């Protein structure tokens, strides 16, 4: 009797392990990412793998405790429904595409298994049971690959497209009978039963021979995904502007290889190694018997069900059986890590913190957009250019940059990065010198370093297009020999739009003293008359004027060359 | 000990389809008879939408591929002929030393006979009646029919492997392929009548009369 009870317990253990392993094989072949986003790594077979000599890897957390599957004993049937659930249309009901039923049926009274047998035959029976169970499990594993649902599973696993259906499952101990119409749509395959001391272990499957009626196709609703090559990204075009607002961003669907793709084949053939586990949401249910309320919730995997087997034994909320790239139901872009490629944001593209003027020694060189052949450095006059010098305006920050169209900006670098919208708005008069809405000036620090005269390298050098020079009085501009140069230097430290700069230049040119004015002419005439007497004085006066003018001209020329070279560098 | 023989349904193959079909069939048989610890590996057929399972044993794959290549070479020399590839499992009964060395007696307990009819399938010559699309359609139809036949053969293997188990000897080693085997192809026997004579002789000597199914 003891031997019989031992063999009975062994048989029960075999059946229990068989049911667990069969369920593992079924779910692994039908539910994408049953193990989560990362496939279990290949490793030395564990004790669990040695059961039935079939190494399937680590089971899902739900199957960690096989006893939880059959709390009422091995005689309880195990019914696994594989469902095809429409994703986009919640009104459409989910359809069962496969139903697997594994059950240990009690032996008939006339069966030799019904009566206790001798010890030797018990041992022999146990061994035979185990051997046959091995082959039966192999057959289940093979048939899973031959049924039509396998194709759907491969499509959902392998493709990075989003389909309009999901594969879900339902495990219960009661099989809801099909209607007569449904029954006609299914084909039936029954495996040869395995005789055990507890009865006959029988496995069968009902499956739809064709799934074409479900119109499995790529869903039009794109799930949220992180796009790396959006317009303006460093990956797409380093020289392209970074959009100012998310609404301006346009992204194309990139074929980013999501590293979170798992493989049910034991080999990550289509998946990339992933370091960040991401779980998917997929509805599932463990339905119970007629007396149990179907539940769509799942318990924590570490808490096996204490009561009925119907209660979910694990938390399947973590497992979201969706196509690979469907990360979360929320529209917010998922956060990736690990192998997900993200090129580091360059300082030129990212909205950097704008240092206050005077604290930064960075020379910001603006380059106008010279791609337009019709562009010239003399845009149409702006209203501001006609404004007379206003001493009060000179009190504004020396680095403030007033745009010709009247746009005001704050001081320092904020003018450069702030209000790119304003930049666009301010291009009415100087559209030829657009900045493309980018607060980023690539020519600033990284690439196109343009050789500028040493004067411009001087921190005190005022950028010639500085707005503050626009309203500076002509007398001030002319009275100080190096003042303008220093003003240019200041302006270089706080930039402003190109068009505003050009406007300033125009203004300066217009307000600059003529090289040959009446005073000069009179002086020149005087110098001619007093040439012999006051030759030195007049010549000095003339040279002073000329020197200033020449100096200005030189500086303008250098600026022009710098801008041209920068634009050429940009074009290339 | 009984020797069970499973005659699989005949498959009409184009020479280009031999490798894919034979790999699929032979590996499926081994998956059901290699009762050692296996880490299954899913393999997709190249020409068909069929996924079959391999045992994940590199040495086994190599041996199967070698035998398939032998068969392919033979079929190229003997086109348009029906032939068979036989997979047999046996037990080593005894080893007897003789004048010529050690004679190993093998007792076969199972034969799997894969019947193939290899003949090049020429598409109909294009004429003003046969458009290119029609040719492709016919080829696709034939390929689809062959795929259905291969599936039937695979289900036949699974059915036989599940129903006939009593004759399987006990597992004595921990290798993946727990039983010694041999794969016989027509190239192994250059008799005028092909190797069928050898297979039948083997069956008659080792098998039960009723095992011929």
XYZ file of C-alpha atoms in Angstrom:
785
model
C 0.000 0.000 0.000
C 2.797 2.339 0.832
C 4.430 1.684 -2.489
C 1.163 2.273 -4.182
C 0.713 5.552 -2.399
C 4.241 6.528 -3.283
C 3.704 5.701 -6.891
C 0.386 7.479 -6.708
C 2.043 10.609 -5.442
C 4.699 10.279 -8.089
C 2.065 9.916 -10.743
C 0.249 12.906 -9.412
C 3.444 14.861 -9.483
C 4.083 13.765 -13.056
C 0.607 14.840 -14.087
C 0.903 18.109 -12.262
C 4.234 18.886 -13.853
C 2.918 17.812 -17.195
C 0.010 20.189 -17.028
C 2.299 22.995 -15.999
C 4.728 22.316 -18.757
C 1.998 21.941 -21.329
C 0.555 25.275 -20.302
C 3.991 26.818 -20.484
C 4.501 25.464 -23.988
C 1.098 26.682 -25.125
C 1.462 30.179 -23.767
C 5.034 30.495 -25.000
C 3.877 29.627 -28.504
C 0.827 31.812 -28.536
C 1.266 34.862 -26.346
C 3.982 37.257 -27.448
C 6.332 38.320 -24.713
C 4.993 35.945 -22.152
C 8.351 36.280 -20.492
C 8.431 39.994 -20.805
C 10.418 42.115 -23.201
C 13.667 40.250 -22.817
C 13.904 36.595 -23.650
C 15.315 34.397 -20.970
C 18.973 33.867 -21.581
C 20.213 30.478 -22.520
C 21.652 28.778 -19.574
C 22.336 25.409 -18.157
C 19.126 23.432 -17.881
C 17.613 23.642 -14.489
C 15.745 21.015 -12.635
C 12.475 22.292 -14.005
C 13.813 21.941 -17.555
C 14.644 18.347 -16.947
C 11.043 17.460 -16.464
C 10.006 15.483 -19.537
C 13.447 16.200 -21.030
C 12.165 19.367 -22.591
C 13.952 22.562 -21.699
C 11.549 25.422 -22.211
C 13.334 27.942 -20.094
C 11.963 29.831 -17.172
C 8.216 29.798 -17.018
C 6.260 32.976 -16.568
C 5.787 33.983 -12.966
C 2.257 32.715 -13.132
C 3.507 29.238 -13.684
C 6.131 29.285 -11.000
C 3.889 27.250 -8.786
C 2.373 24.409 -10.764
C 0.245 23.472 -7.825
C -1.542 26.745 -8.213
C -2.862 25.659 -11.534
C -4.704 22.722 -10.166
C -5.532 23.444 -6.578
C -8.228 20.839 -6.648
C -5.999 18.072 -7.812
C -4.884 16.615 -11.060
C -8.348 15.447 -11.906
C -9.410 18.982 -12.624
C -9.296 19.731 -16.350
C -7.036 22.435 -17.641
C -8.673 24.498 -20.353
C -6.616 27.061 -22.221
C -8.406 29.321 -24.646
C -6.362 31.316 -27.094
C -8.272 34.382 -28.152
C -7.869 36.855 -30.925
C -8.909 40.200 -29.486
C -9.508 43.229 -31.649
C -7.494 46.132 -30.464
C -9.000 49.147 -32.111
C -12.609 48.176 -31.868
C -13.705 47.381 -28.340
C -17.202 46.614 -29.562
C -15.976 43.642 -31.490
C -15.964 40.531 -29.365
C -12.883 38.486 -28.957
C -12.891 35.147 -30.679
C -11.459 31.857 -29.563
C -9.041 30.553 -32.147
C -7.782 27.585 -30.162
C -8.937 25.637 -27.172
C -6.578 23.250 -25.486
C -7.963 20.819 -22.982
C -5.754 18.646 -20.823
C -7.379 16.362 -18.372
C -6.623 13.309 -16.368
C -9.728 11.243 -16.661
C -10.505 8.741 -13.986
C -10.039 5.143 -15.114
C -13.026 3.086 -15.900
C -14.038 0.554 -13.270
C -13.085 -2.267 -15.555
C -9.720 -0.808 -16.319
C -6.704 -2.522 -14.773
C -5.637 0.866 -13.540
C -8.658 0.973 -11.309
C -7.395 -1.596 -8.915
C -4.195 -1.374 -6.967
C -1.364 -3.216 -8.592
C 1.868 -4.691 -7.397
C 4.831 -2.619 -6.592
C 6.869 -3.675 -9.563
C 4.091 -2.964 -11.945
C 3.508 0.355 -10.214
C 7.083 1.294 -10.826
C 6.885 0.092 -14.366
C 3.685 2.022 -14.865
C 5.224 5.167 -13.532
C 8.174 4.854 -15.863
C 5.977 4.128 -18.805
C 3.754 7.044 -17.871
C 6.709 9.321 -17.717
C 8.127 8.136 -21.033
C 4.820 8.537 -22.799
C 4.358 11.932 -21.257
C 7.665 12.957 -22.772
C 6.488 12.020 -26.237
C 3.077 13.570 -25.690
C 4.645 16.835 -24.690
C 6.833 16.734 -27.788
C 3.747 16.223 -29.892
C 1.973 19.146 -28.261
C 5.033 21.292 -28.902
C 5.084 20.274 -32.578
C 1.367 20.691 -33.154
C 1.516 24.183 -31.697
C 3.818 25.110 -34.584
C 1.605 23.549 -37.194
C -1.680 25.194 -36.328
C -2.824 28.392 -38.087
C -2.498 30.514 -34.960
C 1.247 30.051 -35.113
C 1.390 32.323 -38.099
C -0.485 35.027 -36.243
C 1.843 34.643 -33.307
C 4.877 35.013 -35.522
C 3.432 38.077 -37.135
C 2.815 39.741 -33.820
C 6.218 38.795 -32.502
C 8.402 39.421 -35.454
C 6.935 42.494 -36.951
C 7.386 45.969 -35.640
C 4.022 46.868 -36.973
C 0.975 47.332 -34.913
C -1.801 44.986 -35.812
C -5.442 45.400 -35.189
C -5.629 42.242 -33.112
C -3.911 40.826 -30.103
C -3.474 37.292 -28.958
C -4.713 36.766 -25.453
C -5.456 33.722 -23.430
C -7.771 32.447 -20.793
C -7.090 29.593 -18.463
C -9.852 27.905 -16.625
C -10.973 24.573 -15.421
C -14.224 24.741 -17.257
C -14.661 24.856 -20.988
C -17.580 26.943 -22.060
C -19.269 24.922 -24.741
C -19.307 26.289 -28.208
C -22.475 26.948 -30.027
C -23.361 24.664 -32.838
C -22.279 27.243 -35.333
C -18.986 27.770 -33.604
C -18.467 24.064 -33.262
C -18.741 23.711 -37.014
C -15.985 26.249 -37.502
C -13.492 24.287 -35.464
C -11.422 21.270 -36.272
C -10.485 18.792 -33.637
C -7.237 17.042 -32.950
C -6.868 14.563 -30.144
C -3.582 13.168 -28.923
C -3.220 9.592 -27.881
C -3.906 9.423 -24.159
C -1.289 8.390 -21.639
C -2.247 5.871 -19.096
C -1.462 6.792 -15.530
C -2.357 5.414 -12.174
C -4.715 8.324 -11.731
C -6.407 7.752 -15.031
C -5.889 8.600 -18.644
C -4.060 11.813 -19.366
C -5.761 13.141 -22.465
C -4.946 16.258 -24.402
C -6.968 17.639 -27.263
C -7.188 20.853 -29.217
C -9.948 22.544 -31.125
C -8.718 25.076 -33.605
C -9.920 27.215 -36.433
C -8.467 25.925 -39.687
C -8.423 29.402 -41.127
C -8.020 32.812 -39.544
C -8.557 34.829 -42.683
C -11.959 35.952 -41.470
C -10.355 38.135 -38.828
C -8.655 40.406 -41.350
C -5.485 40.664 -39.421
C -3.847 43.760 -40.685
C -1.677 46.571 -39.630
C -3.462 48.920 -37.379
C -3.820 52.527 -38.420
C -3.429 53.698 -34.879
C 0.215 54.072 -34.265
C 1.187 53.398 -30.753
C 3.370 55.899 -29.034
C 6.950 55.411 -29.836
C 10.082 57.332 -29.487
C 11.246 58.769 -32.740
C 14.907 59.469 -33.049
C 15.107 60.937 -36.478
C 12.481 63.566 -36.119
C 12.924 66.705 -38.094
C 15.432 68.815 -36.373
C 17.070 66.030 -34.443
C 20.799 65.679 -34.429
C 20.423 62.262 -35.909
C 18.544 63.569 -38.882
C 20.379 66.741 -39.582
C 22.851 68.201 -37.229
C 22.653 71.557 -38.870
C 18.947 71.670 -38.721
C 17.235 73.790 -36.202
C 15.767 72.356 -33.103
C 12.051 72.988 -33.072
C 10.945 75.460 -30.565
C 7.880 73.617 -29.414
C 6.674 70.079 -29.490
C 3.923 71.054 -31.852
C 6.441 72.009 -34.419
C 8.070 68.684 -34.326
C 7.282 66.362 -37.099
C 8.539 62.876 -36.893
C 8.617 60.083 -39.354
C 8.024 56.562 -38.393
C 11.394 55.198 -37.882
C 12.239 51.619 -38.066
C 13.860 51.763 -34.759
C 14.800 48.396 -33.623
C 13.166 48.131 -30.334
C 15.340 46.090 -28.144
C 12.489 44.839 -26.162
C 11.382 42.190 -28.519
C 11.269 38.817 -27.017
C 11.374 35.584 -28.773
C 9.432 32.523 -27.988
C 11.908 30.422 -29.860
C 14.459 30.508 -27.187
C 16.706 32.562 -29.387
C 16.418 36.268 -29.869
C 16.392 35.979 -33.544
C 14.471 39.114 -34.107
C 15.160 40.878 -30.939
C 17.984 42.981 -29.868
C 19.465 42.680 -26.494
C 17.637 44.814 -24.134
C 18.672 46.071 -20.848
C 15.566 47.775 -19.695
C 12.688 45.492 -18.991
C 9.480 46.961 -20.186
C 6.206 45.329 -19.636
C 3.202 45.489 -21.778
C -0.401 45.702 -20.894
C -2.593 43.063 -22.272
C -5.926 42.054 -21.060
C -6.204 38.540 -19.968
C -8.357 36.587 -17.691
C -8.303 33.504 -15.693
C -11.812 32.296 -15.708
C -13.126 29.964 -13.207
C -15.865 27.449 -13.006
C -19.540 28.193 -13.198
C -19.620 29.295 -9.609
C -16.764 31.693 -9.924
C -16.940 35.224 -11.153
C -14.646 35.702 -14.065
C -11.876 37.930 -13.054
C -9.683 40.043 -15.184
C -7.359 40.897 -12.450
C -4.247 39.114 -11.514
C -2.631 38.608 -8.214
C 0.924 39.091 -7.347
C 3.018 36.223 -8.649
C 4.561 35.667 -5.290
C 1.232 34.866 -3.774
C -0.090 31.637 -5.128
C -3.780 31.234 -4.838
C -4.862 29.857 -1.575
C -8.402 29.191 -2.494
C -9.842 28.398 -5.756
C -7.745 27.809 -8.745
C -9.830 30.353 -10.536
C -8.290 33.206 -8.717
C -5.454 34.629 -10.659
C -2.233 33.376 -9.216
C 0.021 36.030 -10.518
C 0.125 39.538 -11.602
C -0.185 39.566 -15.321
C -0.625 43.292 -15.422
C 3.071 43.447 -16.032
C 2.800 41.386 -19.119
C 1.413 43.305 -21.952
C 0.996 41.180 -24.988
C 1.286 43.763 -27.615
C 3.474 44.217 -30.613
C 6.989 45.018 -29.752
C 6.953 48.712 -29.901
C 3.771 49.231 -27.975
C 5.187 50.379 -24.760
C 2.408 51.858 -22.752
C -1.168 52.842 -23.191
C -0.426 56.408 -22.334
C 0.304 58.785 -25.106
C 3.424 59.948 -23.417
C 6.492 58.747 -25.134
C 8.023 55.830 -23.413
C 11.354 56.102 -21.812
C 13.968 53.828 -23.125
C 17.339 53.040 -21.899
C 20.078 50.666 -22.659
C 20.556 49.870 -26.225
C 17.980 52.229 -27.469
C 20.001 54.591 -29.542
C 19.838 58.198 -28.695
C 22.495 60.420 -29.953
C 23.600 62.852 -27.361
C 22.066 66.195 -27.786
C 24.456 68.681 -29.032
C 24.740 71.959 -27.477
C 23.788 73.549 -30.707
C 20.451 71.891 -30.848
C 19.326 71.819 -27.268
C 17.846 74.837 -25.689
C 20.737 75.664 -23.497
C 20.717 77.871 -20.555
C 21.452 81.315 -21.647
C 24.369 82.763 -19.805
C 24.100 86.325 -18.770
C 26.006 88.837 -20.688
C 29.434 89.463 -19.412
C 29.806 86.040 -17.935
C 30.408 84.261 -21.110
C 33.428 84.642 -23.198
C 31.967 82.814 -26.065
C 32.110 84.643 -29.236
C 28.934 84.194 -31.020
C 29.210 84.705 -34.643
C 26.134 84.912 -36.555
C 25.963 83.980 -40.105
C 23.138 85.002 -42.239
C 21.442 82.546 -44.391
C 23.225 83.112 -47.621
C 21.540 80.409 -49.538
C 19.239 82.850 -51.120
C 21.083 84.244 -54.075
C 18.865 87.242 -54.109
C 19.901 88.133 -50.693
C 22.097 91.011 -50.110
C 23.329 92.708 -47.085
C 21.144 95.661 -47.585
C 17.598 94.725 -46.794
C 14.867 97.160 -47.220
C 15.012 99.845 -44.652
C 13.203 99.152 -41.487
C 11.240 101.661 -39.541
C 13.831 101.683 -36.853
C 16.538 102.601 -39.239
C 14.874 105.897 -39.861
C 14.623 106.692 -36.254
C 16.803 109.458 -35.047
C 19.165 108.805 -32.307
C 17.527 108.757 -28.996
C 19.727 109.190 -26.025
C 17.263 107.429 -23.855
C 17.528 104.365 -25.943
C 21.167 104.336 -25.362
C 20.478 103.698 -21.745
C 19.235 100.279 -22.582
C 21.530 97.480 -22.033
C 24.406 97.683 -24.355
C 23.720 94.190 -25.425
C 20.112 94.606 -26.093
C 19.315 93.940 -29.574
C 16.515 95.745 -31.137
C 15.201 94.330 -34.283
C 14.385 96.589 -37.083
C 10.772 95.746 -36.910
C 10.474 96.862 -33.411
C 10.848 93.606 -31.603
C 12.566 93.936 -28.340
C 14.587 91.350 -26.642
C 16.215 91.139 -23.338
C 19.838 91.401 -22.869
C 22.586 88.988 -23.415
C 22.250 85.658 -24.993
C 18.602 85.592 -24.280
C 18.210 87.571 -27.386
C 19.772 84.798 -29.290
C 17.655 81.979 -28.044
C 14.561 83.603 -26.889
C 11.564 84.144 -28.969
C 12.474 82.352 -32.089
C 8.937 82.964 -32.954
C 9.711 86.560 -32.716
C 12.533 85.980 -35.021
C 10.191 84.672 -37.532
C 7.784 87.413 -36.942
C 10.491 89.865 -37.260
C 11.420 88.797 -40.641
C 8.943 90.824 -42.436
C 11.465 93.280 -43.552
C 14.466 91.138 -43.588
C 13.163 87.814 -44.638
C 16.231 87.092 -46.570
C 18.209 86.705 -43.451
C 16.105 84.150 -41.674
C 17.425 82.106 -38.880
C 14.990 79.321 -39.654
C 13.449 79.757 -36.318
C 16.273 78.195 -34.548
C 17.697 79.563 -31.448
C 20.707 77.524 -32.195
C 23.591 79.038 -33.871
C 25.828 76.333 -35.049
C 28.291 78.733 -36.276
C 28.728 79.884 -32.807
C 31.044 77.446 -31.238
C 31.578 74.254 -32.979
C 32.180 74.212 -36.630
C 32.736 77.090 -38.898
C 35.167 79.164 -37.083
C 35.721 82.123 -39.180
C 38.817 84.070 -39.101
C 37.960 87.456 -37.975
C 40.145 90.328 -37.344
C 41.749 90.489 -34.019
C 39.538 93.324 -33.172
C 36.555 91.067 -33.060
C 38.252 88.722 -30.696
C 38.531 91.458 -28.268
C 35.900 91.013 -25.622
C 35.274 94.640 -25.727
C 34.751 94.558 -29.366
C 31.271 95.440 -30.176
C 29.570 93.448 -32.818
C 28.870 95.706 -35.685
C 25.285 94.664 -35.916
C 24.522 95.374 -32.353
C 21.252 97.105 -31.929
C 22.586 99.370 -29.327
C 24.786 100.870 -31.954
C 21.808 101.681 -34.057
C 20.528 104.345 -31.793
C 23.851 105.568 -30.654
C 24.409 109.028 -31.773
C 26.463 109.642 -34.782
C 28.632 111.938 -32.862
C 29.308 109.295 -30.338
C 30.116 106.824 -33.005
C 32.435 109.183 -34.684
C 33.920 110.813 -31.682
C 35.351 107.628 -30.288
C 38.021 106.150 -32.344
C 37.812 102.674 -31.038
C 34.418 102.996 -29.527
C 32.657 101.494 -32.435
C 35.042 98.670 -32.482
C 34.396 98.107 -28.841
C 30.723 98.408 -29.448
C 30.977 95.742 -32.015
C 32.647 93.609 -29.504
C 29.834 94.025 -27.050
C 27.322 93.201 -29.669
C 29.206 90.085 -30.503
C 28.657 88.857 -27.030
C 24.932 89.274 -27.264
C 23.433 88.352 -30.447
C 20.537 89.238 -32.211
C 18.910 88.373 -35.399
C 20.716 88.707 -38.617
C 18.141 90.896 -40.067
C 18.317 93.210 -37.169
C 22.031 93.221 -37.550
C 21.771 94.147 -41.135
C 19.315 96.807 -40.253
C 21.734 98.217 -37.820
C 24.455 98.189 -40.361
C 22.311 99.989 -42.776
C 21.473 102.492 -40.194
C 25.029 103.014 -39.364
C 25.958 103.428 -42.903
C 23.284 105.906 -43.380
C 23.949 107.812 -40.288
C 27.664 107.658 -40.632
C 29.355 110.766 -41.530
C 30.131 111.111 -45.155
C 33.670 110.618 -46.100
C 33.650 113.762 -48.024
C 31.302 116.270 -46.543
C 31.118 120.020 -46.863
C 33.225 120.499 -43.839
C 35.764 118.248 -45.206
C 35.591 119.823 -48.572
C 35.950 123.212 -47.056
C 38.729 121.971 -44.996
C 40.231 120.373 -47.925
C 39.952 123.546 -49.821
C 41.416 125.332 -46.938
C 44.046 122.812 -46.828
C 44.712 123.421 -50.411
C 44.861 127.111 -49.829
C 46.890 126.692 -46.775
C 48.578 123.758 -48.104
C 51.889 125.130 -47.678
C 51.095 126.742 -44.385
C 48.911 124.270 -42.738
C 49.764 121.299 -44.694
C 50.487 119.176 -41.795
C 47.328 120.125 -39.947
C 45.047 119.610 -42.855
C 46.666 116.450 -43.815
C 46.321 115.282 -40.309
C 42.686 116.137 -40.352
C 42.243 114.453 -43.642
C 44.113 111.419 -42.528
C 42.041 111.243 -39.433
C 38.895 111.177 -41.390
C 40.225 108.762 -43.851
C 41.645 106.551 -41.217
C 38.361 106.321 -39.490
C 36.612 105.609 -42.662
C 39.153 103.139 -43.718
C 39.019 101.497 -40.401
C 35.334 101.231 -40.596
C 35.542 99.927 -44.076
C 38.032 97.322 -43.028
C 35.865 96.211 -40.244
C 32.862 95.988 -42.498
C 34.838 94.034 -44.995
C 36.003 91.614 -42.389
C 32.526 91.157 -41.144
C 31.284 90.556 -44.604
C 33.936 87.992 -45.277
C 33.171 86.295 -42.068
C 29.515 86.065 -42.830
C 30.181 84.794 -46.310
C 32.531 82.116 -45.123
C 30.127 81.000 -42.464
C 27.340 80.699 -44.913
C 29.515 78.755 -47.282
C 30.481 76.427 -44.538
C 26.843 75.943 -43.727
C 25.949 75.155 -47.296
C 28.577 72.514 -47.463
C 10.651 -6.911 -29.606
C 8.286 -5.555 -32.161
C 9.535 -3.384 -34.947
C 7.120 -0.772 -36.044
C 7.278 0.695 -39.512
C 5.636 3.892 -40.567
C 5.194 4.470 -44.288
C 4.688 8.119 -44.793
C 2.587 9.574 -47.507
C 4.388 10.072 -50.806
C 5.557 13.545 -51.595
C 6.111 14.835 -55.098
C 9.078 17.099 -55.026
C 10.994 19.306 -57.287
C 14.761 18.858 -56.870
C 14.917 22.301 -55.327
C 12.492 21.255 -52.631
C 14.232 18.100 -51.482
C 16.372 19.629 -48.783
C 13.649 21.684 -47.193
C 11.143 18.863 -47.119
C 13.501 16.157 -45.917
C 14.905 18.343 -43.167
C 11.426 19.109 -41.976
C 10.330 15.488 -41.971
C 13.455 13.941 -40.500
C 13.824 16.489 -37.735
C 10.208 16.042 -36.747
C 10.750 12.316 -36.446
C 13.849 12.808 -34.365
C 12.100 15.288 -32.116
C 9.637 12.567 -31.221
C 12.184 9.831 -30.819
C 15.201 11.616 -29.370
C 14.028 11.312 -25.807
C 17.089 12.820 -24.199
C 17.120 16.298 -22.767
C 16.507 18.670 -25.660
C 16.304 22.390 -25.949
C 13.875 22.705 -28.841
C 14.677 25.011 -31.668
C 12.009 26.301 -33.985
C 12.987 26.376 -37.631
C 11.000 27.896 -40.455
C 10.974 26.146 -43.760
C 12.510 28.129 -46.545
C 9.946 27.302 -49.159
C 6.851 26.732 -47.088
C 5.059 28.424 -44.275
C 5.788 25.584 -41.956
C 7.594 25.769 -38.657
C 9.077 22.553 -37.396
C 11.120 21.748 -34.341
C 14.686 20.564 -34.109
C 16.341 18.978 -31.140
C 18.996 21.611 -30.992
C 21.806 19.113 -31.414
C 24.432 20.291 -33.850
C 25.837 16.863 -34.504
C 22.437 15.510 -35.375
C 21.809 18.381 -37.744
C 25.103 17.736 -39.425
C 24.406 14.063 -39.938
C 20.961 14.740 -41.312
C 22.323 17.301 -43.723
C 24.972 14.869 -44.910
C 22.418 12.232 -45.658
C 20.190 14.692 -47.409
C 23.080 15.780 -49.604
C 23.735 12.151 -50.475
C 20.149 11.767 -51.493
C 20.206 14.947 -53.520
C 23.304 13.771 -55.358
C 21.682 10.443 -56.076
C 18.453 12.036 -57.276
C 20.404 14.212 -59.667
C 21.860 11.104 -61.227
C 18.540 9.294 -61.237
C 15.928 11.830 -62.082
C 12.258 11.135 -62.360
C 12.301 8.216 -59.978
C 10.431 7.350 -56.910
C 12.681 6.752 -53.990
C 12.725 6.460 -50.239
C 14.719 7.729 -47.345
C 14.595 5.400 -44.378
C 15.254 6.401 -40.783
C 15.704 3.411 -38.538
C 16.190 3.134 -34.802
C 17.840 0.069 -33.425
C 19.391 -1.526 -30.417
C 22.816 -3.012 -30.284
C 22.146 -6.548 -29.274
C 25.451 -8.209 -29.219
C 28.934 -7.882 -30.423
C 30.558 -10.955 -31.766
C 34.135 -11.138 -32.658
C 34.825 -12.938 -35.879
C 37.633 -13.412 -38.291
C 36.862 -10.108 -39.918
C 36.463 -8.113 -36.782
C 33.759 -7.403 -34.333
C 30.335 -8.021 -35.713
C 27.685 -5.821 -34.249
C 24.183 -7.126 -34.346
C 21.544 -4.524 -34.624
C 17.976 -5.089 -33.774
C 15.790 -2.474 -35.339
C 12.687 -1.527 -33.468
C 11.334 1.226 -35.694
C 11.522 2.277 -39.339
C 10.318 5.529 -40.774
C 10.048 5.436 -44.541
C 9.852 8.762 -46.295
C 8.488 8.236 -49.797
C 9.443 10.881 -52.300
C 8.924 11.228 -55.982
C 11.476 13.610 -57.323
C 10.944 14.924 -60.770
C 11.762 18.336 -62.124
C 8.596 20.270 -62.483
C 8.885 22.276 -65.655
C 6.505 25.143 -65.987
C 4.502 25.060 -69.168
C 6.162 26.805 -72.021
C 4.957 30.245 -72.399
C 2.817 30.781 -75.375
C 0.314 33.299 -76.310
C -2.086 31.334 -74.181
C 0.168 30.982 -71.148
C 1.049 34.255 -69.596
C 3.721 34.707 -67.042
C 1.127 35.271 -64.399
C -0.501 31.995 -65.204
C 2.784 30.168 -64.889
C 3.430 31.738 -61.545
C -0.059 30.896 -60.438
C 0.376 27.280 -61.337
C 3.673 27.117 -59.555
C 2.151 28.698 -56.523
C -0.737 26.258 -56.605
C 1.583 23.320 -56.804
C 3.727 24.666 -54.004
C 0.668 25.222 -51.866
C -0.507 21.674 -52.491
C 2.912 20.373 -51.551
C 2.814 22.392 -48.350
C -0.492 20.792 -47.488
C 0.982 17.382 -48.169
C 3.972 18.097 -45.968
C 1.662 19.149 -43.154
C -0.257 15.930 -43.544
C 2.973 13.996 -43.337
C 3.973 15.853 -40.183
C 0.640 15.121 -38.556
C 1.044 11.518 -39.648
C 4.379 11.384 -37.855
C 2.915 12.900 -34.709
C 0.009 10.503 -34.729
C 2.215 7.494 -35.228
C 4.736 8.615 -32.636
C 1.979 8.982 -30.059
C 0.098 5.817 -30.830
C 3.046 3.466 -31.177
C 5.123 3.657 -28.055
C 5.107 0.243 -26.501
C 7.967 -0.959 -28.641
C 10.282 1.840 -27.645
C 13.119 0.430 -25.557
C 14.087 1.988 -22.273
C 16.298 5.027 -22.312
C 19.795 3.999 -21.381
C 21.858 7.137 -21.888
C 21.568 10.839 -21.339
C 22.379 11.920 -24.843
C 19.988 13.970 -26.853
C 19.417 11.178 -29.328
C 18.904 8.469 -26.809
C 18.722 5.618 -29.322
C 21.163 4.667 -32.048
C 19.872 5.270 -35.506
C 20.775 5.117 -39.170
C 19.529 6.984 -42.173
C 19.471 5.005 -45.370
C 19.354 6.689 -48.735
C 19.349 5.208 -52.201
C 22.984 6.155 -52.679
C 23.998 3.618 -50.064
C 22.961 0.784 -52.340
C 23.800 0.856 -55.997
C 21.726 -2.163 -56.912
C 19.847 -2.125 -60.155
C 16.569 -2.166 -58.352
C 17.619 0.490 -55.937
C 18.002 0.047 -52.301
C 14.408 -0.926 -51.746
C 15.468 -4.516 -51.707
C 17.760 -3.890 -48.762
C 15.108 -2.099 -46.799
C 12.557 -4.801 -47.372
C 15.063 -7.433 -46.403
C 15.809 -5.579 -43.214
C 12.178 -5.222 -42.398
C 11.501 -8.863 -43.018
C 14.355 -9.937 -40.808
C 13.704 -7.631 -37.900
C 10.061 -6.776 -37.967
C 6.865 -8.524 -37.062
C 4.826 -9.414 -40.101
C 2.003 -7.304 -38.815
C 4.245 -4.339 -38.376
C 4.161 -3.607 -42.042
C 1.526 -0.965 -42.253
